[in-house]
Tab-separated table of C-alpha atoms in Angstrom:
chain	number	residue	atom	x	y	z
V	1	MET	CA	-21.084	-14.535	-5.547
V	2	VAL	CA	-21.231	-13.531	-1.976
V	3	MET	CA	-22.333	-10.184	-0.971
V	4	ILE	CA	-23.084	-9.360	3.203
V	5	GLU	CA	-23.598	-5.703	3.873
V	6	ALA	CA	-22.663	-5.683	7.645
V	7	ASP	CA	-21.958	-2.047	7.274
V	8	PRO	CA	-24.483	-0.727	5.582
V	9	HIS	CA	-22.080	1.918	3.836
V	10	LEU	CA	-20.060	-0.464	2.395
V	11	SER	CA	-20.426	-3.607	0.439
V	12	LEU	CA	-17.364	-6.156	-0.524
V	13	GLN	CA	-17.768	-8.953	-3.587
V	14	ARG	CA	-15.945	-11.035	-5.429
V	15	SER	CA	-16.539	-10.537	-9.525
V	16	ALA	CA	-19.477	-12.946	-10.507
V	17	ALA	CA	-18.053	-12.825	-13.684
V	18	LEU	CA	-13.993	-12.685	-12.716
V	19	PRO	CA	-12.757	-14.318	-9.427
V	20	TRP	CA	-9.379	-12.597	-10.018
V	21	VAL	CA	-11.223	-9.467	-9.206
V	22	ASP	CA	-12.877	-8.389	-5.862
V	23	MET	CA	-15.389	-5.304	-5.776
V	24	ARG	CA	-16.013	-2.842	-3.202
V	25	ARG	CA	-18.992	0.002	-3.212
V	26	ALA	CA	-19.088	2.628	-0.504
V	27	ASN	CA	-22.345	4.674	-0.099
V	28	ARG	CA	-22.510	7.839	1.809
V	29	SER	CA	-19.375	6.496	4.249
V	30	SER	CA	-17.402	8.429	6.606
V	31	ALA	CA	-14.791	5.330	7.122
V	32	CYS	CA	-11.118	6.901	7.149
V	33	TYR	CA	-8.277	4.326	6.251
V	34	GLN	CA	-4.922	4.025	7.620
V	35	THR	CA	-2.084	4.120	5.106
V	36	HIS	CA	-1.701	1.088	3.799
V	37	SER	CA	-1.245	-0.929	0.460
V	38	HIS	CA	-2.574	-3.536	-0.835
V	39	ASP	CA	-1.051	-6.366	-3.095
V	40	GLU	CA	-3.444	-6.078	-6.073
V	41	PHE	CA	-3.723	-3.834	-8.324
V	42	SER	CA	-6.870	-1.003	-7.347
V	43	PHE	CA	-8.476	1.212	-8.887
V	44	GLY	CA	-11.366	3.035	-8.329
V	45	VAL	CA	-14.153	6.090	-9.458
V	46	ILE	CA	-15.618	8.902	-6.952
V	47	ASP	CA	-19.086	8.869	-7.048
V	48	SER	CA	-19.938	11.688	-4.839
V	49	GLY	CA	-18.406	14.075	-2.299
V	50	HIS	CA	-14.364	14.803	-1.828
V	51	ALA	CA	-11.255	13.321	-0.638
V	52	ARG	CA	-7.990	13.669	1.026
V	53	TYR	CA	-5.652	11.036	-1.340
V	54	LEU	CA	-2.035	10.348	-0.552
V	55	ASN	CA	-0.155	8.206	-3.235
V	56	HIS	CA	3.352	8.200	-3.641
V	57	GLY	CA	4.303	10.127	-1.203
V	58	ARG	CA	1.970	12.955	-2.153
V	59	GLN	CA	-1.518	14.483	-0.870
V	60	HIS	CA	-4.216	14.954	-3.821
V	61	ARG	CA	-8.319	16.364	-3.510
V	62	ILE	CA	-9.978	14.233	-5.017
V	63	GLY	CA	-13.870	14.370	-6.025
V	64	PRO	CA	-16.784	13.586	-8.446
V	65	GLY	CA	-16.107	11.924	-11.552
V	66	MET	CA	-12.359	11.569	-10.738
V	67	THR	CA	-10.742	7.911	-10.844
V	68	VAL	CA	-7.558	6.816	-8.510
V	69	TRP	CA	-5.177	4.511	-9.903
V	70	ILE	CA	-3.129	2.846	-7.151
V	71	ASP	CA	-0.156	0.607	-7.810
V	72	PRO	CA	0.653	-2.914	-5.598
V	73	GLY	CA	2.463	-2.282	-2.493
V	74	VAL	CA	2.031	1.663	-3.019
V	75	ALA	CA	1.201	3.047	0.949
V	76	HIS	CA	-1.587	4.974	0.312
V	77	ALA	CA	-4.410	6.563	2.059
V	78	CYS	CA	-7.665	8.143	0.905
V	79	ASN	CA	-9.904	9.423	3.570
V	80	PRO	CA	-13.556	11.855	3.126
V	81	ALA	CA	-11.917	15.470	2.900
V	82	LEU	CA	-15.034	16.706	4.819
V	83	GLY	CA	-19.075	14.497	5.620
V	84	ALA	CA	-19.130	11.544	3.959
V	85	TRP	CA	-18.477	10.183	0.131
V	86	SER	CA	-19.432	7.407	-2.198
V	87	TYR	CA	-17.275	5.391	-4.005
V	88	ARG	CA	-15.773	2.068	-5.822
V	89	MET	CA	-13.038	0.234	-6.417
V	90	LEU	CA	-11.689	-2.815	-7.825
V	91	PHE	CA	-8.707	-5.154	-6.983
V	92	VAL	CA	-7.459	-6.648	-9.993
V	93	GLU	CA	-4.581	-9.953	-8.737
V	94	ALA	CA	-0.962	-8.766	-9.759
V	95	GLY	CA	-0.316	-12.213	-11.754
V	96	TRP	CA	-3.082	-11.697	-14.216
V	97	MET	CA	-2.493	-7.765	-14.644
V	98	GLY	CA	1.528	-9.245	-15.049
V	99	ARG	CA	-0.169	-11.475	-17.808
V	100	LEU	CA	-1.737	-8.512	-19.602
V	101	GLN	CA	1.278	-6.622	-19.762
V	102	GLU	CA	3.164	-9.095	-20.818
V	103	GLU	CA	0.385	-8.641	-24.231
V	104	LEU	CA	0.282	-4.913	-24.659
V	105	PRO	CA	1.854	-3.253	-27.349
V	106	GLY	CA	4.814	-0.294	-26.060
V	107	LEU	CA	5.038	-1.488	-21.709
V	108	PRO	CA	8.821	-2.128	-21.127
V	109	ARG	CA	9.503	-5.549	-19.474
V	110	GLN	CA	9.898	-5.471	-15.887
V	111	ASP	CA	7.984	-7.073	-13.130
V	112	TYR	CA	4.668	-4.773	-13.781
V	113	THR	CA	4.110	-1.318	-15.629
V	114	PRO	CA	2.858	0.726	-12.834
V	115	PHE	CA	-0.343	2.946	-13.737
V	116	ALA	CA	0.374	6.174	-15.609
V	117	ALA	CA	-1.215	8.501	-12.768
V	118	PRO	CA	-2.577	8.403	-9.617
V	119	HIS	CA	-5.471	9.954	-10.852
V	120	GLY	CA	-7.324	11.261	-13.831
V	121	ASP	CA	-10.425	13.280	-14.646
V	122	ASP	CA	-10.918	11.731	-17.917
V	123	PRO	CA	-15.395	11.485	-17.848
V	124	ARG	CA	-15.085	8.861	-20.602
V	125	ALA	CA	-12.766	7.225	-17.535
V	126	TRP	CA	-15.810	7.175	-15.643
V	127	ALA	CA	-18.541	6.484	-18.148
V	128	GLN	CA	-16.566	3.044	-18.992
V	129	PHE	CA	-16.026	2.153	-15.547
V	130	ASN	CA	-19.628	1.751	-14.796
V	131	ALA	CA	-20.059	-0.097	-17.675
V	132	LEU	CA	-17.176	-2.408	-16.488
V	133	TYR	CA	-18.626	-2.482	-12.704
V	134	THR	CA	-22.038	-3.718	-14.023
V	135	SER	CA	-20.613	-6.645	-15.822
V	136	LEU	CA	-18.659	-7.618	-13.571
V	137	SER	CA	-21.192	-7.939	-11.205
V	138	GLU	CA	-22.994	-10.303	-13.971
V	139	PRO	CA	-22.650	-13.955	-13.798
V	140	GLY	CA	-21.800	-15.635	-16.599
V	141	ALA	CA	-20.342	-12.560	-18.357
V	142	ALA	CA	-17.010	-13.170	-18.436
V	143	LEU	CA	-16.405	-12.660	-22.032
V	144	ALA	CA	-17.544	-9.668	-21.650
V	145	ALA	CA	-16.098	-8.465	-18.245
V	146	GLU	CA	-12.597	-9.586	-18.905
V	147	SER	CA	-12.932	-7.916	-22.558
V	148	GLN	CA	-14.810	-4.204	-21.330
V	149	LEU	CA	-11.374	-4.666	-18.409
V	150	ILE	CA	-8.733	-5.467	-21.129
V	151	ALA	CA	-9.714	-2.428	-23.029
V	152	TYR	CA	-10.422	-0.072	-20.435
V	153	LEU	CA	-7.184	-1.311	-18.577
V	154	ALA	CA	-5.769	-0.617	-22.274
V	155	ALA	CA	-6.790	2.592	-22.557
V	156	HIS	CA	-6.634	4.869	-19.335
V	157	GLY	CA	-4.288	2.746	-17.362
V	158	PHE	CA	-1.538	2.973	-18.815
V	159	ALA	CA	-1.837	5.384	-21.287
V	160	ARG	CA	0.832	8.005	-20.492
V	161	LEU	CA	3.744	6.038	-18.996
V	162	ASP	CA	5.848	8.850	-19.358
V	163	ALA	CA	3.921	10.465	-16.219
V	164	ALA	CA	4.013	7.461	-14.233
V	165	PRO	CA	6.148	8.454	-11.058
V	166	PRO	CA	9.824	6.972	-11.017
V	167	MET	CA	10.324	3.736	-10.283
V	168	ARG	CA	12.953	3.498	-7.643
V	169	PRO	CA	14.780	0.556	-6.458
V	170	ALA	CA	15.929	-0.125	-2.880
V	171	ASP	CA	19.273	0.309	-1.675
V	172	PRO	CA	20.813	-3.011	-1.012
V	173	ALA	CA	20.836	-2.907	2.565
V	174	LEU	CA	16.964	-2.104	2.758
V	175	ARG	CA	16.440	-4.624	0.869
V	176	GLN	CA	17.659	-7.091	3.028
V	177	ALA	CA	16.192	-5.228	5.981
V	178	HIS	CA	12.905	-5.440	3.839
V	179	ALA	CA	13.554	-9.187	2.770
V	180	ARG	CA	13.600	-10.215	6.524
V	181	ILE	CA	10.330	-8.522	7.584
V	182	MET	CA	8.703	-11.017	4.522
V	183	ASP	CA	10.898	-14.170	5.749
V	184	GLN	CA	9.212	-13.628	9.265
V	185	LEU	CA	6.768	-11.531	8.912
V	186	ALA	CA	5.039	-13.101	12.343
V	187	GLU	CA	7.779	-13.103	15.085
V	188	PRO	CA	8.288	-9.463	17.074
V	189	LEU	CA	11.597	-8.528	15.285
V	190	SER	CA	13.417	-5.705	16.816
V	191	LEU	CA	14.477	-2.309	15.385
V	192	GLY	CA	17.784	-2.897	16.377
V	193	GLU	CA	17.955	-6.461	14.595
V	194	LEU	CA	16.423	-4.963	11.153
V	195	ALA	CA	19.063	-2.416	11.455
V	196	ALA	CA	21.826	-4.925	11.794
V	197	VAL	CA	20.862	-6.690	9.191
V	198	ALA	CA	21.414	-3.984	7.267
V	199	GLY	CA	24.206	-2.369	8.291
V	200	LEU	CA	22.255	0.770	9.230
V	201	SER	CA	21.566	3.037	11.912
V	202	ARG	CA	18.065	2.389	13.135
V	203	TYR	CA	17.844	6.301	12.252
V	204	GLN	CA	19.143	5.478	8.771
V	205	LEU	CA	17.108	2.625	8.600
V	206	ILE	CA	14.024	3.769	9.949
V	207	ARG	CA	14.747	7.135	7.347
V	208	GLY	CA	15.512	4.993	4.166
V	209	PHE	CA	13.285	2.063	4.556
V	210	LYS	CA	10.298	4.474	4.553
V	211	HIS	CA	11.543	6.524	1.802
V	212	ALA	CA	11.873	3.489	-0.314
V	213	TYR	CA	8.320	1.507	1.128
V	214	GLY	CA	6.647	4.162	2.493
V	215	GLN	CA	5.901	3.142	5.564
V	216	THR	CA	7.787	2.476	9.045
V	217	PRO	CA	9.495	-0.666	9.111
V	218	HIS	CA	6.759	-1.659	12.042
V	219	ALA	CA	4.157	-0.298	9.739
V	220	TYR	CA	5.249	-2.385	7.024
V	221	GLN	CA	5.428	-5.277	9.000
V	222	LEU	CA	1.619	-5.057	10.395
V	223	ASP	CA	0.671	-3.665	6.741
V	224	GLN	CA	2.361	-6.914	5.188
V	225	ARG	CA	0.359	-9.109	8.024
V	226	ILE	CA	-2.605	-7.598	7.390
V	227	ASN	CA	-1.973	-8.283	3.505
V	228	ARG	CA	-1.025	-12.159	3.872
V	229	ALA	CA	-3.980	-12.288	6.506
V	230	LYS	CA	-6.794	-11.190	3.145
V	231	ARG	CA	-5.341	-14.306	1.526
V	232	LEU	CA	-5.525	-16.453	4.407
V	233	LEU	CA	-9.573	-15.033	5.335
V	234	LYS	CA	-10.298	-16.140	1.704
V	235	ARG	CA	-9.518	-19.615	1.972
V	236	GLY	CA	-11.938	-19.781	4.677
V	237	GLU	CA	-9.101	-20.219	7.415
V	238	ARG	CA	-10.646	-19.920	11.335
V	239	ILE	CA	-10.195	-15.648	12.049
V	240	ALA	CA	-9.137	-16.911	15.174
V	241	ASP	CA	-6.025	-19.107	13.585
V	242	VAL	CA	-5.680	-16.215	11.130
V	243	ALA	CA	-4.523	-13.908	14.240
V	244	GLN	CA	-2.094	-16.601	15.631
V	245	GLN	CA	-0.613	-17.944	12.596
V	246	LEU	CA	0.550	-13.721	12.092
V	247	GLY	CA	1.819	-13.014	15.192
V	248	PHE	CA	-1.061	-10.513	16.558
V	249	ALA	CA	-1.424	-10.529	20.160
V	250	ASP	CA	-4.909	-11.771	19.875
V	251	GLN	CA	-7.793	-12.112	17.821
V	252	SER	CA	-9.008	-8.579	19.196
V	253	HIS	CA	-5.219	-6.844	18.354
V	254	PHE	CA	-6.012	-8.505	14.799
V	255	GLN	CA	-9.036	-7.180	14.436
V	256	ARG	CA	-8.270	-3.691	15.051
V	257	HIS	CA	-5.472	-3.432	12.667
V	258	PHE	CA	-7.330	-5.106	9.834
V	259	LYS	CA	-10.193	-2.336	10.459
V	260	GLN	CA	-7.541	0.450	10.550
V	261	ARG	CA	-6.691	-0.511	6.675
V	262	LEU	CA	-9.486	-1.861	5.545
V	263	ALA	CA	-13.027	-0.296	6.945
V	264	THR	CA	-14.509	-4.025	7.666
V	265	THR	CA	-13.908	-6.631	9.962
V	266	PRO	CA	-11.902	-9.646	8.996
V	267	TRP	CA	-15.425	-11.362	9.519
V	268	HIS	CA	-17.201	-9.415	7.378
V	269	TYR	CA	-14.267	-9.387	4.908
V	270	GLN	CA	-14.332	-13.214	4.616
V	271	GLN	CA	-17.932	-13.885	4.341
V	272	CYS	CA	-18.028	-11.742	1.194
V	273	LEU	CA	-14.822	-12.799	-0.383
V	274	ARG	CA	-14.374	-16.186	0.671
V	275	ARG	CA	-13.865	-18.156	-2.171
V	276	ALA	CA	-16.185	-21.147	-2.965
């Protein structure tokens, strides 16, 4: 396990027990995040302080003892409402989660089942998260940690399926624009080009895309570049090479956007989470 704390208020680490789980802890942090998304399923607890929390286009106020649940690909932001706050988050690879969901009884068979709600205040969930977080930090605790993770998700993550936000498939025209962004992630695509691919006006594209994906096309492209950068950094690729591969003007440009979304630098992220 590697844990480097360049920022005294933030720690990042790969779970010592389960390598497909990343862990983040903020202690009295005042760092703010731009709206962004993750490839992973992410969830965690607030230990102190209050925050403004955006998820599925809705604003929430969250505080101590509460749990937040964030589906992969969902645009969200979570920033301190006043002063500093402390929290812990887990990021679970979507592939592992998908295989688990196939085993859980009562879940609909689809690409994945979203979390039941964007947040909750069940004190049992907070207490069980504490035990889970501890197990994930312990080398050689794979059996206990995975068992706890599955039990926790089954009990709290998907317990109220009727409360899950409706999954609205994007219009086929918008999916065309989305596919072009993902196929040419590093390219300097123009709004006119994407609108032409979708057969929409530029205004229709911006409005529809934000409704479907939670961000404008440009913000979404930047966000997906950062998500891909995370995978490349974990593999040990040089930061300058990652910036160039993903179409950033230079390393400084890459670092600025990375830090806006993750509140840490690419170097710090790589040193903490690089795969052995």
